[in-house]
């Protein structure tokens, strides 16, 4: 895609180069991110600039929609085939196999059937199936946990950890990101096999599986024989929220009339509201789905499991340390995700829960990647990092404090609930404030009757912020993508309007210019 994009962006291409091309673009995006469907929009625009003719308007699917991407994808695809039929005068009658058989991605062979339901071997081996990646990929590392420290008080509702991982030769800059490969908990893996055995599916933790290529390329990690226990613990995401496609595949193997009817409804365009109420609202996972459809679950085998299960995705965390102050190590600030829904069992984040449970000498497979922040060296900085959004800025402060006599041109706006309960890395910030003149302003939202957030503290310090901006300073924001980024942006528009004596329109243009010129940078997550 990068090669293709570089070709399309060449300035010497004639504007009629694609005059014979008829095209349409469907983007898959998430509106909680600032650059929603950015790639799809840019591609659509460039194809038109080069003379291409749109078959139908761009579709911008949004994962945040109640019905997920299907809310846009279904009607868009239906309309696309109607247009194709009319424009090209061809029949697009459905040619799908009438038997609706499952199109399997891989060839799955059971090398050894296995015989024991015991989890003991899995618990004792501590084998990491991704460890061999480090032998063939220079960027993949195996690190050792040396510290896992809580940064929140014992009586606080949330558990946040500062975790240090030791690995020789790691090099990174402030703003860089670490990708971590997590595992499912032993309890979840045990629950998975309990569900199978309860419904007479003869698959065991010591069953040996061999995966080979069929429709798509086999991932490197599956190219050797693995026990099903290893695959369930480390390759499949047991927190995965089943999708419409999951329901469709299960409907094909179901022989129970009531269950098949419900699964067909969930996989139909008209059943998406019901699917949302069943899966998304309560955050129901794949294990709970299998428990709810016992007759269908009894028809499972290894091949079908590879079609309905989803791989564990690596999780990204901003690095919170400096390679200058902690050489051969990285530190990450992790908020453990736990919450309740209308279901009995509490929900939790797969990776954060796993990280919180790591002990000294436990191993972690990870790799580093450049972050989106581009920190300047000789300009003032306004940094907004509530909660774990502090991480990339802590990395920056620790790094710059080694070489700079002073951090007086840096101002941090940090936010949390209580000064005594979740003021992360308090000692570091107070030390840098005292020794290096770092300006730190905190919003402790629950320490007084009226809630105070970072945008309110920015308002209090509007003269200082405006002075930094007048001196060519940059704004950097990191944290949750829900409300905070828009609230902070609105505050800077007000700041420019009132302190900079601009009209509302001029203030909007001013902040927009900061964003376009990379002087207002955001790194947010859902």
Coordinates of N, CA, C and O in Angstrom, one line a residue, residues 304-414:
X304 N -13.3 -25.6 13.1 CA -14.3 -24.5 13.3 C -13.8 -23.5 14.3 O -14.0 -22.3 14.2
X305 N -13.1 -24.0 15.3 CA -12.6 -23.1 16.4 C -11.6 -22.1 15.7 O -11.6 -20.9 16.1
X306 N -10.8 -22.5 14.7 CA -9.9 -21.6 14.1 C -10.7 -20.5 13.2 O -10.1 -19.5 12.9
X307 N -11.9 -20.8 12.9 CA -12.8 -19.9 12.2 C -13.5 -18.9 13.1 O -13.7 -17.7 12.7
X308 N -13.9 -19.3 14.3 CA -14.7 -18.4 15.1 C -13.9 -17.7 16.1 O -14.3 -16.6 16.7
X309 N -12.6 -18.2 16.5 CA -11.8 -17.5 17.4 C -11.0 -16.4 16.8 O -10.6 -16.5 15.6
X310 N -10.7 -15.4 17.5 CA -9.9 -14.2 17.0 C -8.5 -14.2 17.7 O -8.5 -14.4 18.9
X311 N -7.5 -13.9 17.0 CA -6.1 -13.8 17.6 C -6.0 -12.7 18.6 O -6.7 -11.6 18.4
X312 N -5.2 -12.9 19.6 CA -4.9 -11.8 20.6 C -4.1 -10.8 19.9 O -3.1 -11.1 19.2
X313 N -4.5 -9.5 19.9 CA -3.8 -8.4 19.3 C -2.8 -7.9 20.3 O -3.1 -7.7 21.5
X314 N -1.6 -7.5 19.8 CA -0.6 -6.9 20.7 C -1.1 -5.5 21.2 O -1.9 -4.9 20.4
X315 N -0.8 -5.1 22.4 CA -1.3 -3.9 23.0 C -0.2 -2.9 23.0 O 1.0 -3.2 23.3
X316 N -0.5 -1.6 22.7 CA 0.5 -0.5 22.7 C 0.4 0.3 23.9 O -0.7 0.7 24.4
X317 N 1.6 0.7 24.5 CA 1.7 1.6 25.6 C 2.8 2.6 25.4 O 3.9 2.3 24.9
X318 N 2.5 3.8 25.7 CA 3.5 4.9 25.7 C 4.6 4.6 26.7 O 4.3 4.2 27.8
X319 N 5.8 4.7 26.3 CA 7.0 4.5 27.2 C 7.0 5.6 28.2 O 7.0 6.8 27.8
X320 N 7.2 5.3 29.5 CA 7.1 6.3 30.5 C 8.5 6.6 31.1 O 8.6 7.4 32.0
X321 N 9.5 6.0 30.5 CA 10.9 6.2 31.1 C 11.8 6.8 30.0 O 11.5 7.0 28.9
X322 N 13.1 7.0 30.5 CA 14.1 7.5 29.6 C 15.2 6.5 29.5 O 15.7 6.0 30.6
X323 N 15.7 6.3 28.3 CA 16.8 5.3 28.2 C 18.1 5.9 28.8 O 19.1 5.1 29.1
X324 N 18.1 7.2 29.1 CA 19.3 7.8 29.7 C 19.3 7.6 31.2 O 20.4 7.4 31.8
X325 N 18.1 7.6 31.8 CA 18.0 7.4 33.3 C 17.9 5.9 33.7 O 18.3 5.5 34.8
X326 N 17.3 5.1 32.8 CA 17.1 3.7 33.1 C 17.6 2.9 31.8 O 16.8 2.4 31.1
X327 N 18.9 2.9 31.6 CA 19.5 2.2 30.4 C 19.1 0.7 30.5 O 19.0 0.1 31.5
X328 N 18.9 0.1 29.3 CA 18.6 -1.3 29.1 C 17.3 -1.7 29.8 O 17.1 -2.8 30.3
X329 N 16.3 -0.7 29.9 CA 15.0 -0.9 30.5 C 14.0 0.0 29.9 O 14.3 1.1 29.5
X330 N 12.8 -0.4 30.0 CA 11.6 0.4 29.7 C 10.6 0.4 30.8 O 10.5 -0.6 31.5
X331 N 9.9 1.5 31.0 CA 8.9 1.5 32.0 C 7.6 1.9 31.3 O 7.6 2.8 30.5
X332 N 6.5 1.3 31.7 CA 5.2 1.6 31.2 C 4.2 1.9 32.4 O 4.3 1.3 33.4
X333 N 3.3 2.8 32.1 CA 2.3 3.2 33.1 C 0.9 2.6 32.6 O 0.4 3.0 31.6
X334 N 0.4 1.6 33.4 CA -0.7 0.8 33.0 C -1.9 0.9 33.9 O -1.7 0.6 35.1
X335 N -3.0 1.3 33.4 CA -4.2 1.3 34.2 C -5.0 0.0 33.9 O -5.3 -0.3 32.8
X336 N -5.2 -0.7 35.0 CA -5.8 -2.0 34.9 C -7.3 -1.8 34.6 O -8.0 -1.2 35.4
X337 N -7.8 -2.4 33.5 CA -9.2 -2.1 33.1 C -10.1 -3.2 33.8 O -9.9 -4.4 33.6
X338 N -11.0 -2.7 34.6 CA -12.0 -3.6 35.3 C -13.3 -2.8 35.4 O -13.3 -1.6 35.8
X339 N -14.4 -3.4 35.0 CA -15.7 -2.7 35.1 C -16.8 -3.7 35.2 O -16.6 -4.9 34.9
X340 N -18.0 -3.3 35.5 CA -19.1 -4.2 35.6 C -20.1 -3.9 34.5 O -20.3 -2.7 34.1
X341 N -20.9 -4.9 34.1 CA -22.0 -4.7 33.2 C -23.2 -5.4 33.8 O -23.1 -5.8 35.0
X342 N -24.2 -5.6 33.1 CA -25.4 -6.3 33.6 C -25.2 -7.8 33.8 O -26.0 -8.5 34.4
X343 N -24.1 -8.3 33.2 CA -23.7 -9.7 33.4 C -23.1 -9.9 34.8 O -22.5 -8.9 35.4
X344 N -23.2 -11.1 35.3 CA -22.7 -11.3 36.7 C -21.2 -11.2 36.8 O -20.7 -10.6 37.8
X345 N -20.4 -11.7 35.8 CA -19.0 -11.7 35.9 C -18.5 -10.3 35.5 O -18.9 -9.7 34.5
X346 N -17.6 -9.7 36.3 CA -17.0 -8.4 36.0 C -16.2 -8.5 34.7 O -15.6 -9.6 34.4
X347 N -16.1 -7.4 33.9 CA -15.2 -7.4 32.7 C -13.8 -6.9 33.1 O -13.7 -6.1 34.0
X348 N -12.8 -7.3 32.3 CA -11.5 -6.8 32.5 C -10.7 -6.8 31.2 O -11.0 -7.5 30.3
X349 N -9.7 -5.9 31.2 CA -8.8 -5.8 30.0 C -7.8 -7.0 30.0 O -7.1 -7.2 31.0
X350 N -7.8 -7.7 28.9 CA -6.9 -8.9 28.8 C -5.5 -8.5 29.1 O -4.8 -9.1 30.0
X351 N -4.9 -7.5 28.5 CA -3.5 -7.2 28.6 C -3.2 -6.5 29.9 O -2.2 -6.9 30.6
X352 N -4.0 -5.5 30.3 CA -3.7 -4.8 31.6 C -3.8 -5.7 32.8 O -3.0 -5.7 33.7
X353 N -4.8 -6.7 32.8 CA -4.9 -7.6 33.8 C -3.7 -8.6 33.9 O -3.2 -8.9 35.0
X354 N -3.3 -9.0 32.7 CA -2.1 -9.9 32.6 C -0.8 -9.1 33.1 O -0.1 -9.7 33.9
X355 N -0.6 -7.9 32.7 CA 0.5 -7.1 33.1 C 0.5 -6.9 34.6 O 1.6 -7.0 35.3
X356 N -0.6 -6.6 35.2 CA -0.7 -6.4 36.6 C -0.3 -7.6 37.4 O 0.2 -7.5 38.6
X357 N -0.5 -8.8 36.9 CA -0.2 -10.0 37.6 C 1.2 -10.5 37.4 O 1.6 -11.5 38.0
X358 N 2.0 -9.8 36.6 CA 3.4 -10.2 36.4 C 4.3 -10.0 37.6 O 4.1 -9.0 38.4
X359 N 5.2 -10.9 37.8 CA 6.1 -10.8 39.0 C 7.5 -10.7 38.5 O 7.8 -10.9 37.3
X360 N 8.5 -10.4 39.4 CA 9.9 -10.3 39.1 C 10.3 -11.6 38.4 O 10.0 -12.7 38.8
X361 N 11.1 -11.4 37.3 CA 11.7 -12.5 36.5 C 10.7 -13.1 35.5 O 11.1 -13.9 34.7
X362 N 9.4 -12.7 35.5 CA 8.5 -13.1 34.4 C 9.0 -12.5 33.1 O 9.6 -11.4 33.1
X363 N 8.7 -13.2 32.0 CA 9.2 -12.8 30.7 C 8.1 -12.1 29.9 O 6.9 -12.4 30.0
X364 N 8.5 -11.1 29.1 CA 7.5 -10.3 28.2 C 8.1 -10.2 26.8 O 9.2 -9.8 26.6
X365 N 7.3 -10.6 25.8 CA 7.7 -10.4 24.4 C 7.1 -9.1 24.0 O 6.0 -8.8 24.1
X366 N 8.0 -8.2 23.4 CA 7.7 -6.9 23.1 C 8.5 -6.4 21.9 O 9.5 -7.0 21.5
X367 N 8.1 -5.2 21.3 CA 8.9 -4.5 20.4 C 8.6 -3.0 20.4 O 7.5 -2.6 21.0
X368 N 9.5 -2.2 20.0 CA 9.3 -0.8 20.1 C 8.9 -0.2 18.7 O 9.3 -0.7 17.7
X369 N 8.3 0.9 18.8 CA 7.8 1.6 17.6 C 7.8 3.1 17.8 O 7.6 3.6 19.0
X370 N 8.1 3.9 16.8 CA 8.1 5.3 16.9 C 6.7 5.8 17.3 O 5.7 5.3 16.7
X371 N 6.5 6.7 18.2 CA 5.2 7.3 18.5 C 4.9 8.4 17.5 O 5.6 8.7 16.6
X372 N 3.7 9.0 17.8 CA 3.3 10.1 16.9 C 3.8 11.4 17.3 O 3.8 12.3 16.5
X373 N 4.2 11.6 18.6 CA 4.7 12.9 19.0 C 6.0 13.2 18.4 O 6.9 12.4 18.3
X374 N 6.1 14.5 18.0 CA 7.4 15.0 17.5 C 7.8 16.2 18.4 O 7.3 17.3 18.2
X375 N 8.6 15.9 19.4 CA 8.9 16.9 20.4 C 10.0 17.8 19.9 O 11.0 17.4 19.4
X376 N 9.8 19.1 20.0 CA 10.8 20.1 19.6 C 11.9 20.2 20.7 O 11.7 19.8 21.8
X377 N 13.0 20.8 20.3 CA 14.1 20.9 21.3 C 14.3 22.3 21.9 O 14.7 22.4 23.1
X378 N 13.9 23.3 21.2 CA 14.3 24.6 21.7 C 13.1 25.6 21.7 O 13.2 26.8 21.6
X379 N 11.9 25.0 21.8 CA 10.6 25.8 21.9 C 9.9 25.5 23.2 O 10.0 24.3 23.7
X380 N 9.2 26.4 23.7 CA 8.4 26.1 24.9 C 7.3 25.1 24.6 O 6.9 24.9 23.5
X381 N 6.9 24.3 25.7 CA 6.0 23.2 25.5 C 4.9 23.3 26.5 O 5.2 23.4 27.7
X382 N 3.7 23.1 26.0 CA 2.5 23.0 26.9 C 2.1 21.5 26.8 O 1.7 21.1 25.7
X383 N 2.1 20.8 27.9 CA 1.8 19.4 27.8 C 0.6 19.0 28.7 O 0.6 19.4 29.9
X384 N -0.4 18.4 28.1 CA -1.6 18.0 28.9 C -1.7 16.5 28.9 O -1.8 15.8 27.9
X385 N -1.5 15.9 30.1 CA -1.5 14.5 30.3 C -2.2 14.0 31.5 O -1.6 13.6 32.5
X386 N -3.6 14.0 31.5 CA -4.3 13.4 32.7 C -4.2 11.9 32.7 O -4.1 11.3 31.7
X387 N -4.2 11.4 33.9 CA -4.1 9.9 34.1 C -2.9 9.3 33.5 O -1.8 9.9 33.7
X388 N -3.0 8.2 32.8 CA -1.8 7.6 32.3 C -1.3 8.3 31.0 O -0.3 7.9 30.4
X389 N -2.0 9.4 30.6 CA -1.5 10.2 29.5 C -0.2 10.9 29.9 O 0.5 11.5 29.1
X390 N 0.1 10.8 31.2 CA 1.4 11.4 31.7 C 2.6 10.7 31.1 O 3.7 11.3 31.0
X391 N 2.4 9.4 30.8 CA 3.6 8.5 30.4 C 4.6 9.2 29.4 O 5.7 9.2 29.7
X392 N 4.1 9.6 28.2 CA 5.1 10.1 27.3 C 5.8 11.4 27.8 O 7.0 11.6 27.4
X393 N 5.1 12.1 28.6 CA 5.7 13.4 29.1 C 6.7 13.1 30.2 O 7.7 13.8 30.3
X394 N 6.4 12.1 31.0 CA 7.4 11.7 32.0 C 8.7 11.3 31.3 O 9.8 11.6 31.8
X395 N 8.6 10.5 30.3 CA 9.7 10.1 29.5 C 10.5 11.3 29.0 O 11.7 11.4 29.1
X396 N 9.8 12.3 28.5 CA 10.4 13.5 28.0 C 11.1 14.3 29.1 O 12.3 14.7 28.9
X397 N 10.5 14.5 30.2 CA 11.1 15.2 31.3 C 12.3 14.6 31.8 O 13.4 15.2 32.1
X398 N 12.3 13.2 32.0 CA 13.4 12.5 32.5 C 14.6 12.6 31.6 O 15.8 12.7 32.0
X399 N 14.3 12.5 30.3 CA 15.3 12.6 29.2 C 16.0 14.0 29.2 O 17.2 14.2 29.2
X400 N 15.1 15.0 29.1 CA 15.6 16.4 29.0 C 16.3 16.9 30.3 O 17.2 17.7 30.2
X401 N 15.9 16.3 31.4 CA 16.5 16.8 32.7 C 18.0 16.4 32.8 O 18.8 17.0 33.5
X402 N 18.4 15.3 32.0 CA 19.8 14.9 32.0 C 20.7 15.9 31.3 O 21.8 16.2 31.8
X403 N 20.2 16.5 30.3 CA 21.0 17.4 29.5 C 20.7 18.9 29.7 O 21.5 19.7 29.4
X404 N 19.5 19.2 30.1 CA 19.1 20.6 30.3 C 19.3 21.0 31.8 O 18.9 20.3 32.7
X405 N 19.8 22.2 31.9 CA 19.9 22.7 33.3 C 18.6 23.1 33.9 O 18.4 23.0 35.1
X406 N 17.7 23.5 33.0 CA 16.4 23.9 33.4 C 15.3 23.4 32.5 O 15.5 23.2 31.3
X407 N 14.1 23.2 33.1 CA 12.9 22.8 32.4 C 11.8 23.9 32.5 O 10.6 23.7 32.5
X408 N 12.3 25.2 32.7 CA 11.4 26.3 32.9 C 10.5 26.6 31.7 O 9.4 27.2 31.9
X409 N 10.8 26.1 30.5 CA 10.0 26.3 29.3 C 9.0 25.2 29.1 O 8.5 25.0 28.0
X410 N 8.9 24.4 30.1 CA 7.9 23.2 30.0 C 6.8 23.4 31.1 O 7.1 23.7 32.2
X411 N 5.6 23.3 30.6 CA 4.5 23.4 31.6 C 3.6 22.1 31.4 O 3.2 21.8 30.3
X412 N 3.4 21.4 32.5 CA 2.5 20.2 32.5 C 1.2 20.4 33.2 O 1.2 21.0 34.3
X413 N 0.1 20.0 32.5 CA -1.2 20.0 33.2 C -1.6 18.5 33.4 O -1.8 17.8 32.4
X414 N -1.6 18.1 34.6 CA -1.9 16.8 35.0 C -3.2 16.7 35.7 O -3.6 17.6 36.5

